[in-house]
PDB file of C-alpha atoms in Angstrom:
ATOM      1  CA  MET A   1       9.659  21.682 -49.184  1.00  0.00           C
ATOM      2  CA  ASN A   2      10.710  20.078 -46.036  1.00  0.00           C
ATOM      3  CA  THR A   3       8.582  22.945 -43.005  1.00  0.00           C
ATOM      4  CA  LEU A   4      10.176  23.193 -39.533  1.00  0.00           C
ATOM      5  CA  HIS A   5       6.897  22.681 -36.763  1.00  0.00           C
ATOM      6  CA  VAL A   6       7.707  23.456 -33.453  1.00  0.00           C
ATOM      7  CA  ALA A   7       5.849  20.738 -31.289  1.00  0.00           C
ATOM      8  CA  LEU A   8       7.172  21.278 -27.777  1.00  0.00           C
ATOM      9  CA  ASP A   9       9.079  24.989 -26.293  1.00  0.00           C
ATOM     10  CA  ASP A  10       9.527  25.147 -22.622  1.00  0.00           C
ATOM     11  CA  PRO A  11      11.972  27.407 -21.082  1.00  0.00           C
ATOM     12  CA  THR A  12      14.163  26.327 -18.197  1.00  0.00           C
ATOM     13  CA  PRO A  13      14.903  28.372 -15.512  1.00  0.00           C
ATOM     14  CA  GLY A  14      17.992  27.489 -14.765  1.00  0.00           C
ATOM     15  CA  ALA A  15      21.460  25.595 -16.989  1.00  0.00           C
ATOM     16  CA  ASN A  16      20.646  22.049 -16.027  1.00  0.00           C
ATOM     17  CA  HIS A  17      18.029  19.626 -15.088  1.00  0.00           C
ATOM     18  CA  ARG A  18      17.322  19.297 -18.804  1.00  0.00           C
ATOM     19  CA  GLY A  19      16.968  15.556 -18.918  1.00  0.00           C
ATOM     20  CA  GLY A  20      18.917  14.776 -22.348  1.00  0.00           C
ATOM     21  CA  ASP A  21      16.770  11.598 -24.343  1.00  0.00           C
ATOM     22  CA  ILE A  22      14.220  11.510 -26.459  1.00  0.00           C
ATOM     23  CA  ALA A  23      12.726   7.440 -28.193  1.00  0.00           C
ATOM     24  CA  PHE A  24      10.081   6.802 -30.400  1.00  0.00           C
ATOM     25  CA  GLY A  25       7.793   4.011 -28.578  1.00  0.00           C
ATOM     26  CA  PRO A  26       5.904   1.322 -30.109  1.00  0.00           C
ATOM     27  CA  ASP A  27       2.643   3.741 -31.070  1.00  0.00           C
ATOM     28  CA  GLY A  28       4.592   6.273 -33.386  1.00  0.00           C
ATOM     29  CA  LEU A  29       4.663   8.921 -31.095  1.00  0.00           C
ATOM     30  CA  LEU A  30       7.971  10.355 -29.383  1.00  0.00           C
ATOM     31  CA  TYR A  31       8.793  10.621 -25.618  1.00  0.00           C
ATOM     32  CA  VAL A  32      10.737  13.416 -24.453  1.00  0.00           C
ATOM     33  CA  PRO A  33      12.139  13.861 -21.061  1.00  0.00           C
ATOM     34  CA  LEU A  34      12.436  16.691 -19.537  1.00  0.00           C
ATOM     35  CA  GLY A  35      14.376  17.373 -16.465  1.00  0.00           C
ATOM     36  CA  ASP A  36      12.694  19.759 -13.684  1.00  0.00           C
ATOM     37  CA  GLY A  37      15.518  23.070 -14.676  1.00  0.00           C
ATOM     38  CA  ASP A  38      16.869  23.376 -11.690  1.00  0.00           C
ATOM     39  CA  ASN A  39      18.906  22.684  -8.782  1.00  0.00           C
ATOM     40  CA  GLY A  40      16.993  24.979  -6.338  1.00  0.00           C
ATOM     41  CA  THR A  41      19.451  27.829  -7.322  1.00  0.00           C
ATOM     42  CA  TYR A  42      16.179  30.270  -9.030  1.00  0.00           C
ATOM     43  CA  THR A  43      13.801  28.259  -8.004  1.00  0.00           C
ATOM     44  CA  THR A  44      11.931  26.168  -5.166  1.00  0.00           C
ATOM     45  CA  ILE A  45      13.339  22.779  -5.127  1.00  0.00           C
ATOM     46  CA  GLY A  46      11.239  20.844  -7.017  1.00  0.00           C
ATOM     47  CA  GLN A  47       8.677  23.059  -8.157  1.00  0.00           C
ATOM     48  CA  TYR A  48       8.257  22.983 -11.645  1.00  0.00           C
ATOM     49  CA  ALA A  49       8.459  19.068 -11.008  1.00  0.00           C
ATOM     50  CA  GLN A  50       5.112  19.592  -9.363  1.00  0.00           C
ATOM     51  CA  ASP A  51       3.342  21.985 -11.058  1.00  0.00           C
ATOM     52  CA  PRO A  52       1.158  20.343 -13.872  1.00  0.00           C
ATOM     53  CA  SER A  53       1.235  23.796 -16.521  1.00  0.00           C
ATOM     54  CA  SER A  54       4.748  23.712 -17.234  1.00  0.00           C
ATOM     55  CA  ALA A  55       6.074  20.088 -18.708  1.00  0.00           C
ATOM     56  CA  LEU A  56       8.820  20.276 -16.899  1.00  0.00           C
ATOM     57  CA  GLY A  57       9.713  17.502 -14.686  1.00  0.00           C
ATOM     58  CA  GLY A  58       8.130  15.054 -16.987  1.00  0.00           C
ATOM     59  CA  ILE A  59       8.277  13.345 -20.101  1.00  0.00           C
ATOM     60  CA  VAL A  60       5.622  14.901 -23.213  1.00  0.00           C
ATOM     61  CA  ARG A  61       4.202  13.156 -25.510  1.00  0.00           C
ATOM     62  CA  VAL A  62       4.542  14.172 -29.433  1.00  0.00           C
ATOM     63  CA  ASP A  63       2.450  12.852 -32.122  1.00  0.00           C
ATOM     64  CA  PRO A  64       4.875  13.640 -35.217  1.00  0.00           C
ATOM     65  CA  ALA A  65       2.169  13.522 -37.531  1.00  0.00           C
ATOM     66  CA  ARG A  66      -0.280  15.843 -35.947  1.00  0.00           C
ATOM     67  CA  GLY A  67       2.277  17.826 -33.834  1.00  0.00           C
ATOM     68  CA  SER A  68      -0.181  18.023 -30.408  1.00  0.00           C
ATOM     69  CA  THR A  69       1.766  17.140 -27.279  1.00  0.00           C
ATOM     70  CA  ASP A  70       0.717  15.814 -23.763  1.00  0.00           C
ATOM     71  CA  GLN A  71       2.170  15.214 -20.487  1.00  0.00           C
ATOM     72  CA  TRP A  72       2.623  11.318 -20.164  1.00  0.00           C
ATOM     73  CA  ALA A  73       4.160  12.019 -16.883  1.00  0.00           C
ATOM     74  CA  LYS A  74       5.519  14.596 -13.895  1.00  0.00           C
ATOM     75  CA  ARG A  75       7.267  14.828 -11.351  1.00  0.00           C
ATOM     76  CA  LEU A  76      11.392  13.547 -12.349  1.00  0.00           C
ATOM     77  CA  ARG A  77      13.820  15.520 -11.126  1.00  0.00           C
ATOM     78  CA  ASN A  78      15.816  14.792 -14.394  1.00  0.00           C
ATOM     79  CA  PRO A  79      15.243  12.014 -16.263  1.00  0.00           C
ATOM     80  CA  TRP A  80      18.564  11.763 -18.306  1.00  0.00           C
ATOM     81  CA  ARG A  81      18.527   8.213 -20.189  1.00  0.00           C
ATOM     82  CA  ASP A  82      15.350   6.245 -21.308  1.00  0.00           C
ATOM     83  CA  TYR A  83      14.659   3.398 -23.404  1.00  0.00           C
ATOM     84  CA  VAL A  84      11.889   1.473 -25.053  1.00  0.00           C
ATOM     85  CA  ASP A  85      11.685  -1.934 -25.543  1.00  0.00           C
ATOM     86  CA  ALA A  86       9.257  -2.294 -28.096  1.00  0.00           C
ATOM     87  CA  ALA A  87       9.279  -6.221 -27.640  1.00  0.00           C
ATOM     88  CA  ASP A  88       7.596  -6.526 -24.393  1.00  0.00           C
ATOM     89  CA  GLY A  89       6.861  -2.957 -24.595  1.00  0.00           C
ATOM     90  CA  LEU A  90       8.019  -0.786 -21.710  1.00  0.00           C
ATOM     91  CA  TYR A  91       9.794   2.764 -21.155  1.00  0.00           C
ATOM     92  CA  PHE A  92      12.497   2.410 -19.399  1.00  0.00           C
ATOM     93  CA  ILE A  93      13.545   5.441 -17.410  1.00  0.00           C
ATOM     94  CA  ALA A  94      16.448   6.660 -15.675  1.00  0.00           C
ATOM     95  CA  ASP A  95      15.877   9.531 -12.772  1.00  0.00           C
ATOM     96  CA  VAL A  96      19.150  11.044 -11.245  1.00  0.00           C
ATOM     97  CA  GLY A  97      18.529  11.661  -7.793  1.00  0.00           C
ATOM     98  CA  GLU A  98      19.673  14.487  -5.874  1.00  0.00           C
ATOM     99  CA  ASN A  99      22.201  13.276  -2.672  1.00  0.00           C
ATOM    100  CA  ASP A 100      20.463  10.278  -1.300  1.00  0.00           C
ATOM    101  CA  ARG A 101      19.106   8.365  -4.242  1.00  0.00           C
ATOM    102  CA  GLU A 102      19.527   6.982  -7.691  1.00  0.00           C
ATOM    103  CA  GLN A 103      16.618   5.458  -9.137  1.00  0.00           C
ATOM    104  CA  ILE A 104      15.187   3.765 -11.892  1.00  0.00           C
ATOM    105  CA  ASP A 105      11.655   3.409 -13.476  1.00  0.00           C
ATOM    106  CA  VAL A 106       9.575   0.841 -15.632  1.00  0.00           C
ATOM    107  CA  VAL A 107       6.330   1.456 -16.784  1.00  0.00           C
ATOM    108  CA  PRO A 108       4.126  -0.220 -20.063  1.00  0.00           C
ATOM    109  CA  PHE A 109       2.578   1.616 -22.936  1.00  0.00           C
ATOM    110  CA  PRO A 110       0.175   2.864 -23.679  1.00  0.00           C
ATOM    111  CA  GLY A 111      -0.732   3.248 -19.687  1.00  0.00           C
ATOM    112  CA  GLY A 112      -0.041   6.687 -18.382  1.00  0.00           C
ATOM    113  CA  PRO A 113      -0.121   9.332 -17.160  1.00  0.00           C
ATOM    114  CA  TYR A 114       2.083   8.655 -14.310  1.00  0.00           C
ATOM    115  CA  ASN A 115       3.294  10.762 -11.479  1.00  0.00           C
ATOM    116  CA  VAL A 116       7.226   9.645 -10.136  1.00  0.00           C
ATOM    117  CA  GLY A 117       7.140  11.854  -7.349  1.00  0.00           C
ATOM    118  CA  TRP A 118       9.590  14.243  -6.889  1.00  0.00           C
ATOM    119  CA  PRO A 119      11.245  15.972  -4.802  1.00  0.00           C
ATOM    120  CA  CYS A 120       8.219  14.391  -2.338  1.00  0.00           C
ATOM    121  CA  VAL A 121      10.256  11.626  -3.280  1.00  0.00           C
ATOM    122  CA  GLU A 122      13.654  10.500  -3.649  1.00  0.00           C
ATOM    123  CA  GLY A 123      14.047   7.091  -5.255  1.00  0.00           C
ATOM    124  CA  THR A 124      12.608   5.031  -2.334  1.00  0.00           C
ATOM    125  CA  GLU A 125      13.074   8.070   0.418  1.00  0.00           C
ATOM    126  CA  THR A 126      10.737  10.801   1.372  1.00  0.00           C
ATOM    127  CA  HIS A 127      11.080  14.067   1.230  1.00  0.00           C
ATOM    128  CA  ALA A 128       8.479  14.982   4.348  1.00  0.00           C
ATOM    129  CA  ASP A 129      10.001  18.348   5.046  1.00  0.00           C
ATOM    130  CA  THR A 130       9.769  19.577   0.562  1.00  0.00           C
ATOM    131  CA  PRO A 131       7.906  22.484   0.598  1.00  0.00           C
ATOM    132  CA  VAL A 132       6.114  21.832  -2.509  1.00  0.00           C
ATOM    133  CA  GLN A 133       2.539  20.474  -2.033  1.00  0.00           C
ATOM    134  CA  CYS A 134       2.337  16.214  -2.042  1.00  0.00           C
ATOM    135  CA  PRO A 135       0.229  13.948  -3.540  1.00  0.00           C
ATOM    136  CA  PRO A 136      -1.063  10.667  -1.810  1.00  0.00           C
ATOM    137  CA  ALA A 137       1.246   8.181  -1.044  1.00  0.00           C
ATOM    138  CA  SER A 138      -1.177   5.695  -3.458  1.00  0.00           C
ATOM    139  CA  GLU A 139      -1.375   8.001  -6.307  1.00  0.00           C
ATOM    140  CA  LEU A 140       2.926   7.513  -6.657  1.00  0.00           C
ATOM    141  CA  THR A 141       4.639   5.626  -9.117  1.00  0.00           C
ATOM    142  CA  ALA A 142       7.521   3.491  -7.309  1.00  0.00           C
ATOM    143  CA  PRO A 143      10.883   2.647  -8.649  1.00  0.00           C
ATOM    144  CA  VAL A 144      11.812  -1.228  -9.407  1.00  0.00           C
ATOM    145  CA  LEU A 145      14.658   0.016  -8.854  1.00  0.00           C
ATOM    146  CA  ASP A 146      16.626   1.996  -6.560  1.00  0.00           C
ATOM    147  CA  TYR A 147      20.210   2.615  -4.684  1.00  0.00           C
ATOM    148  CA  PRO A 148      22.209   4.886  -2.039  1.00  0.00           C
ATOM    149  CA  HIS A 149      25.281   7.003  -3.560  1.00  0.00           C
ATOM    150  CA  ASP A 150      27.604   4.994  -1.748  1.00  0.00           C
ATOM    151  CA  GLY A 151      30.191   6.578  -4.378  1.00  0.00           C
ATOM    152  CA  GLU A 152      27.787   6.503  -6.675  1.00  0.00           C
ATOM    153  CA  CYS A 153      25.967   9.942  -8.180  1.00  0.00           C
ATOM    154  CA  ALA A 154      24.270   9.674 -11.404  1.00  0.00           C
ATOM    155  CA  VAL A 155      22.398   6.793 -13.199  1.00  0.00           C
ATOM    156  CA  ILE A 156      23.032   5.722 -16.256  1.00  0.00           C
ATOM    157  CA  ALA A 157      20.878   3.755 -18.123  1.00  0.00           C
ATOM    158  CA  GLY A 158      20.106   1.560 -20.135  1.00  0.00           C
ATOM    159  CA  VAL A 159      19.557  -1.311 -22.650  1.00  0.00           C
ATOM    160  CA  VAL A 160      17.771  -3.944 -22.377  1.00  0.00           C
ATOM    161  CA  VAL A 161      19.876  -7.025 -23.889  1.00  0.00           C
ATOM    162  CA  HIS A 162      18.803  -8.749 -27.213  1.00  0.00           C
ATOM    163  CA  ASP A 163      22.004  -9.396 -28.501  1.00  0.00           C
ATOM    164  CA  PRO A 164      22.009 -13.848 -29.156  1.00  0.00           C
ATOM    165  CA  ARG A 165      25.675 -14.056 -28.480  1.00  0.00           C
ATOM    166  CA  LEU A 166      24.748 -12.795 -24.453  1.00  0.00           C
ATOM    167  CA  THR A 167      22.912 -15.449 -23.387  1.00  0.00           C
ATOM    168  CA  TRP A 168      23.809 -15.344 -19.611  1.00  0.00           C
ATOM    169  CA  LEU A 169      22.058 -11.735 -20.296  1.00  0.00           C
ATOM    170  CA  ALA A 170      19.091 -12.469 -22.567  1.00  0.00           C
ATOM    171  CA  GLY A 171      16.232 -10.564 -21.518  1.00  0.00           C
ATOM    172  CA  SER A 172      17.767  -8.565 -18.730  1.00  0.00           C
ATOM    173  CA  PHE A 173      18.326  -4.728 -18.239  1.00  0.00           C
ATOM    174  CA  VAL A 174      22.181  -3.508 -18.109  1.00  0.00           C
ATOM    175  CA  TYR A 175      22.898  -0.106 -16.688  1.00  0.00           C
ATOM    176  CA  SER A 176      25.989   1.783 -14.890  1.00  0.00           C
ATOM    177  CA  ASP A 177      26.552   4.695 -13.175  1.00  0.00           C
ATOM    178  CA  LEU A 178      29.023   7.881 -14.295  1.00  0.00           C
ATOM    179  CA  CYS A 179      30.429   8.120 -10.873  1.00  0.00           C
ATOM    180  CA  GLY A 180      31.219   4.387  -9.636  1.00  0.00           C
ATOM    181  CA  GLY A 181      31.072   2.759 -13.908  1.00  0.00           C
ATOM    182  CA  ASP A 182      30.538  -1.068 -12.993  1.00  0.00           C
ATOM    183  CA  LEU A 183      27.775  -2.091 -14.947  1.00  0.00           C
ATOM    184  CA  ARG A 184      25.070  -3.908 -13.673  1.00  0.00           C
ATOM    185  CA  ALA A 185      21.979  -5.527 -14.460  1.00  0.00           C
ATOM    186  CA  PHE A 186      18.111  -7.120 -13.112  1.00  0.00           C
ATOM    187  CA  THR A 187      15.503  -8.816 -14.546  1.00  0.00           C
ATOM    188  CA  TYR A 188      12.280  -6.791 -14.706  1.00  0.00           C
ATOM    189  CA  ALA A 189       9.117  -8.993 -14.869  1.00  0.00           C
ATOM    190  CA  ASN A 190       5.369  -8.703 -13.079  1.00  0.00           C
ATOM    191  CA  GLY A 191       5.794  -4.974 -11.733  1.00  0.00           C
ATOM    192  CA  ALA A 192       9.129  -5.856 -10.066  1.00  0.00           C
ATOM    193  CA  ALA A 193      13.255  -6.111 -10.811  1.00  0.00           C
ATOM    194  CA  SER A 194      14.664  -9.337  -9.538  1.00  0.00           C
ATOM    195  CA  GLY A 195      18.194 -10.752 -10.441  1.00  0.00           C
ATOM    196  CA  GLY A 196      20.182  -7.622  -9.729  1.00  0.00           C
ATOM    197  CA  ARG A 197      23.860  -8.291 -10.524  1.00  0.00           C
ATOM    198  CA  ALA A 198      27.325  -6.722 -10.827  1.00  0.00           C
ATOM    199  CA  LEU A 199      28.593  -7.834 -14.568  1.00  0.00           C
ATOM    200  CA  GLY A 200      32.180  -7.316 -13.838  1.00  0.00           C
ATOM    201  CA  VAL A 201      32.603  -5.064 -16.005  1.00  0.00           C
ATOM    202  CA  HIS A 202      34.083  -1.530 -14.701  1.00  0.00           C
ATOM    203  CA  VAL A 203      33.808   2.107 -17.431  1.00  0.00           C
ATOM    204  CA  GLY A 204      35.262   5.162 -16.239  1.00  0.00           C
ATOM    205  CA  LYS A 205      32.759   7.730 -16.192  1.00  0.00           C
ATOM    206  CA  PRO A 206      29.878   6.086 -18.447  1.00  0.00           C
ATOM    207  CA  THR A 207      27.456   8.571 -20.113  1.00  0.00           C
ATOM    208  CA  SER A 208      25.048   6.902 -22.103  1.00  0.00           C
ATOM    209  CA  PHE A 209      23.986   3.070 -23.449  1.00  0.00           C
ATOM    210  CA  GLY A 210      23.453   2.264 -27.661  1.00  0.00           C
ATOM    211  CA  GLU A 211      22.061  -0.784 -28.764  1.00  0.00           C
ATOM    212  CA  GLY A 212      22.581  -1.882 -32.547  1.00  0.00           C
ATOM    213  CA  PRO A 213      20.814  -2.766 -35.292  1.00  0.00           C
ATOM    214  CA  ASP A 214      22.040  -6.503 -34.389  1.00  0.00           C
ATOM    215  CA  GLY A 215      21.697  -5.701 -30.348  1.00  0.00           C
ATOM    216  CA  ARG A 216      24.782  -5.154 -29.691  1.00  0.00           C
ATOM    217  CA  VAL A 217      25.386  -3.243 -26.531  1.00  0.00           C
ATOM    218  CA  TYR A 218      27.333  -0.059 -26.759  1.00  0.00           C
ATOM    219  CA  VAL A 219      28.410   1.836 -23.773  1.00  0.00           C
ATOM    220  CA  VAL A 220      29.605   5.912 -24.172  1.00  0.00           C
ATOM    221  CA  THR A 221      32.161   8.068 -21.999  1.00  0.00           C
ATOM    222  CA  ASN A 222      32.313  11.196 -20.374  1.00  0.00           C
ATOM    223  CA  ASP A 223      36.019  10.905 -22.392  1.00  0.00           C
ATOM    224  CA  GLY A 224      34.791  10.087 -25.722  1.00  0.00           C
ATOM    225  CA  SER A 225      35.246   6.581 -25.552  1.00  0.00           C
ATOM    226  CA  LEU A 226      32.819   3.687 -26.643  1.00  0.00           C
ATOM    227  CA  TYR A 227      33.085   0.443 -25.730  1.00  0.00           C
ATOM    228  CA  ARG A 228      31.248  -3.050 -26.658  1.00  0.00           C
ATOM    229  CA  LEU A 229      29.568  -5.321 -24.343  1.00  0.00           C
ATOM    230  CA  ASP A 230      31.367  -8.673 -26.140  1.00  0.00           C
ATOM    231  CA  PRO A 231      31.120 -12.107 -24.681  1.00  0.00           C
ATOM    232  CA  SER A 232      34.152 -13.344 -22.796  1.00  0.00           C
ATOM    233  CA  GLY A 233      36.393 -15.654 -24.162  1.00  0.00           C
TER     234      GLY A 233
END
């Protein structure tokens, strides 16, 4: 007989910023991103993200065999999408920003714990007026990529391309933005992103990416459409 064991139950003060993805790491552990639970309506902005006693605003690592949990990353706003690149042992985290910056973080397995910095920082922008106590900058994990809200509003990521048909994108990380809708890519190596570029492909209101067992890349949109990224011609 199968039994249900609750490994994580953390109520949120508001109805938003709940994260939205889970992924198994190459270590066999389950990684659960959680948003900070509120946009400041009921709490001080970033209050729970900076609270080490709360799982909100962090990534919880779950051992499915034992049902045990630990806080693997902290101080995120709303990590709506994540991606595990098991081949390289890397974890990509797309953290939706507030009013100014969107960001993508890349951290290795089995490291941690990580401190991404919200609300003290938003992407590469420092929030000097935040009411919460901020850690030293040397303790923060900086994003590998961030961008401003110039027609954009919420980063949507993403997959590392392993589709053998897409040779020109091999090993690149593909992502988009809910409001912008243009597909973009960068290459991650040695702790930095390089080769950022637009793919010349647009979809309306993308909400998630997926990867098939054959490496095919898929994009889901807010209106229920499903697209596959194929070679041109």
